[in-house]
C-alpha atoms as one frame of an Amber mdcrd trajectory, in Angstrom:
protein
 165.435 119.987  10.264 166.736 121.137  13.674 170.916 119.313  13.745 173.001
 122.305  11.354 171.740 125.168  14.640 172.977 122.906  17.608 175.984 124.483
  17.832 174.637 127.715  18.040 171.613 126.738  20.103 174.452 125.192  22.604
 177.024 128.545  22.060 173.561 131.015  22.439 172.619 128.685  25.894 176.581
 129.212  27.148 175.714 132.560  26.752 173.393 133.787  28.809 173.010 131.709
  31.554 176.695 133.151  31.775 175.660 136.963  31.007 172.212 136.794  33.093
 172.880 135.036  37.045 169.356 136.941  37.772 167.601 133.953  35.140 166.891
 131.577  38.368 164.245 133.114  40.353 163.463 130.818  42.994 159.800 131.387
  43.371 159.375 130.322  38.978 161.654 127.550  39.315 159.882 124.763  40.249
 162.280 121.768  40.028 165.216 123.479  42.380 167.633 125.775  41.101 167.562
 124.326  37.374 166.469 126.254  34.788 162.750 125.783  32.549 163.496 125.563
  28.656 161.218 125.293  26.047 161.358 125.063  22.668 158.343 125.403  20.302
 158.527 122.936  17.307 160.963 120.710  18.085 161.456 118.155  15.454 163.974
 115.757  16.518 164.647 116.881  19.452 168.249 118.195  19.187 167.628 121.379
  20.885 165.779 120.020  24.086 168.843 116.631  24.054 171.488 120.129  24.371
 169.457 121.119  26.827 168.737 118.527  29.045 172.778 118.183  28.859 173.368
 121.695  30.401 170.598 120.518  33.408 167.760 122.356  32.746 164.856 120.973
  32.536 163.595 121.001  29.234 160.568 121.116  27.084 159.881 119.953  23.478
 156.289 120.320  22.121 156.065 119.270  18.336 152.806 118.502  16.428 153.985
 116.020  14.025 153.779 112.367  15.187 156.821 111.196  13.054 159.177 113.453
  14.594 157.451 113.706  17.614 158.473 109.982  17.296 161.794 110.289  16.406
 162.521 112.623  19.551 161.153 109.694  21.738 163.231 107.123  20.801 166.156
 109.519  20.761 165.584 110.548  24.317 166.223 107.457  25.328 169.645 107.068
  24.024 170.576 110.331  26.198 172.082 109.509  30.240 169.667 109.121  32.633
 170.513 112.855  34.054 169.276 114.246  30.543 166.353 112.001  30.087 165.400
 113.129  33.714 165.626 116.987  32.998 163.377 116.334  29.667 159.705 115.596
  28.606 158.423 115.630  25.114 154.854 116.785  24.195 152.804 115.516  21.017
 150.599 118.938  20.701 149.856 122.181  18.922 151.395 125.022  20.138 148.558
 127.102  19.302 145.952 124.388  20.856 143.681 127.267  23.470 142.620 123.774
  25.339 146.087 122.719  25.355 147.412 124.007  29.335 150.289 122.142  29.306
 151.314 124.798  26.473 150.754 127.939  28.912 151.848 126.306  31.955 155.141
 125.737  29.986 155.857 129.286  28.826 154.746 131.023  32.044 157.351 129.198
  34.094 159.830 129.390  31.232 162.898 130.884  31.568 164.410 130.385  27.639
 161.729 129.556  25.029 163.333 128.333  21.723 161.436 129.066  18.540 162.205
 127.452  14.864 158.718 128.459  13.371 158.528 129.159   9.214 158.311 133.021
   8.759 154.559 133.836   8.383 153.927 132.191  11.729 156.317 134.180  13.647
 152.991 136.995  14.328 151.441 134.121  15.895 154.101 132.390  17.396 155.387
 136.025  19.075 151.416 135.950  21.066 151.457 133.035  21.895 154.917 133.624
  23.814 153.572 137.684  24.523 151.183 137.075  26.443 151.999 134.139  27.977
 155.934 134.602  28.698 156.826 136.610  32.620 158.967 139.935  31.897 163.170
 139.120  32.378 162.134 135.452  30.700 164.547 134.536  27.316 163.593 134.263
  23.959 166.195 132.209  21.354 165.157 131.923  17.751 167.095 130.521  15.094
 167.360 132.079  11.600 163.895 133.546  11.615 163.712 136.913  13.332 160.895
 137.650  15.789 158.843 140.244  16.182 158.446 143.365  18.193 156.691 146.167
  18.554 158.870 147.816  20.258 160.492 150.816  17.046 163.992 151.130  18.431
 164.376 147.420  18.414 163.559 147.105  15.519 165.266 148.788  13.892 168.669
 147.986  15.640 167.209 144.303  14.880 167.027 145.822  11.212 163.989 143.141
  10.399 163.342 143.613   7.577 160.001 143.272   5.410 160.948 139.728   3.530
 162.375 138.970   6.534 158.718 138.555   9.124 154.232 139.426   8.091 153.485
 142.360   9.001 156.564 143.988   9.890 157.074 147.573   9.044 160.435 148.417
   9.094 161.678 148.319   5.470 165.442 147.662   4.326 168.168 148.821   1.721
 171.540 147.554   0.787 171.677 147.297   5.733 169.868 150.517   5.181 166.517
 151.629   7.201 164.332 153.549   5.575 160.345 154.711   5.012 158.780 153.957
   8.349 155.029 153.236   8.497 153.480 152.668  10.867 154.164 150.686  14.354
 151.922 146.587  14.469 150.593 145.047  17.805 151.692 142.043  16.810 154.956
 141.575  18.751 157.005 140.270  21.844 157.954 143.057  24.453 161.460 142.767
  23.956 165.235 143.660  23.332 168.453 142.020  21.457 170.923 141.093  23.591
 172.493 138.331  21.456 173.422 137.588  17.821 175.763 135.224  16.205 175.368
 133.198  12.523 171.850 132.395  12.775 170.695 133.148  16.452 169.605 135.053
  18.227 168.474 135.867  22.384 165.820 138.549  22.927 164.906 139.357  26.570
 161.779 139.915  27.170 161.268 143.962  29.554 159.000 144.942  31.611 156.411
 145.489  28.858 156.025 141.654  28.884 152.833 140.895  30.913 151.096 136.853
  31.418 147.730 137.698  30.842 146.634 133.754  31.341
């Protein structure tokens, strides 16, 4: 069910590419000047196809075989250039044996996620372990857990938003801070519009693989 956020994703991607010229790091991009986009849980492929149409090299990973098949069929409706810009992988992002997942995340300039709230800490840990500083994380609907307490305050993360987080929000205001949890990304919120948020990973984010 990603179609509802496709227009938000398009606007967010445009904003991100225009405000961060240094995203185009040739030592990390293996395909000329194309930026690398990864969608974890790519569903029907809408976000992947939107990124590909913006001339990103886009990779989608999907565990549901029906959704993967639908997206694979939809891919043939794209222009030749957009088809060449994207690939769709049938895989479990949490499978440690999936080296393709880790490689794609290490090369990614931007990672898109639309996971359910209980999985967000696990997804954040996957991103934190693989993605490089100055990469971007686009989160639709659900917030990404943050390690940095000040950024948690800025992003107004409530206990109802992400399992295990530590900032309570009541009537739009923060209340008691009980402690810091290690699961999350080192990053900061740089864009927020409706249900789309973009986080930039900071220098505290290091690839462990």
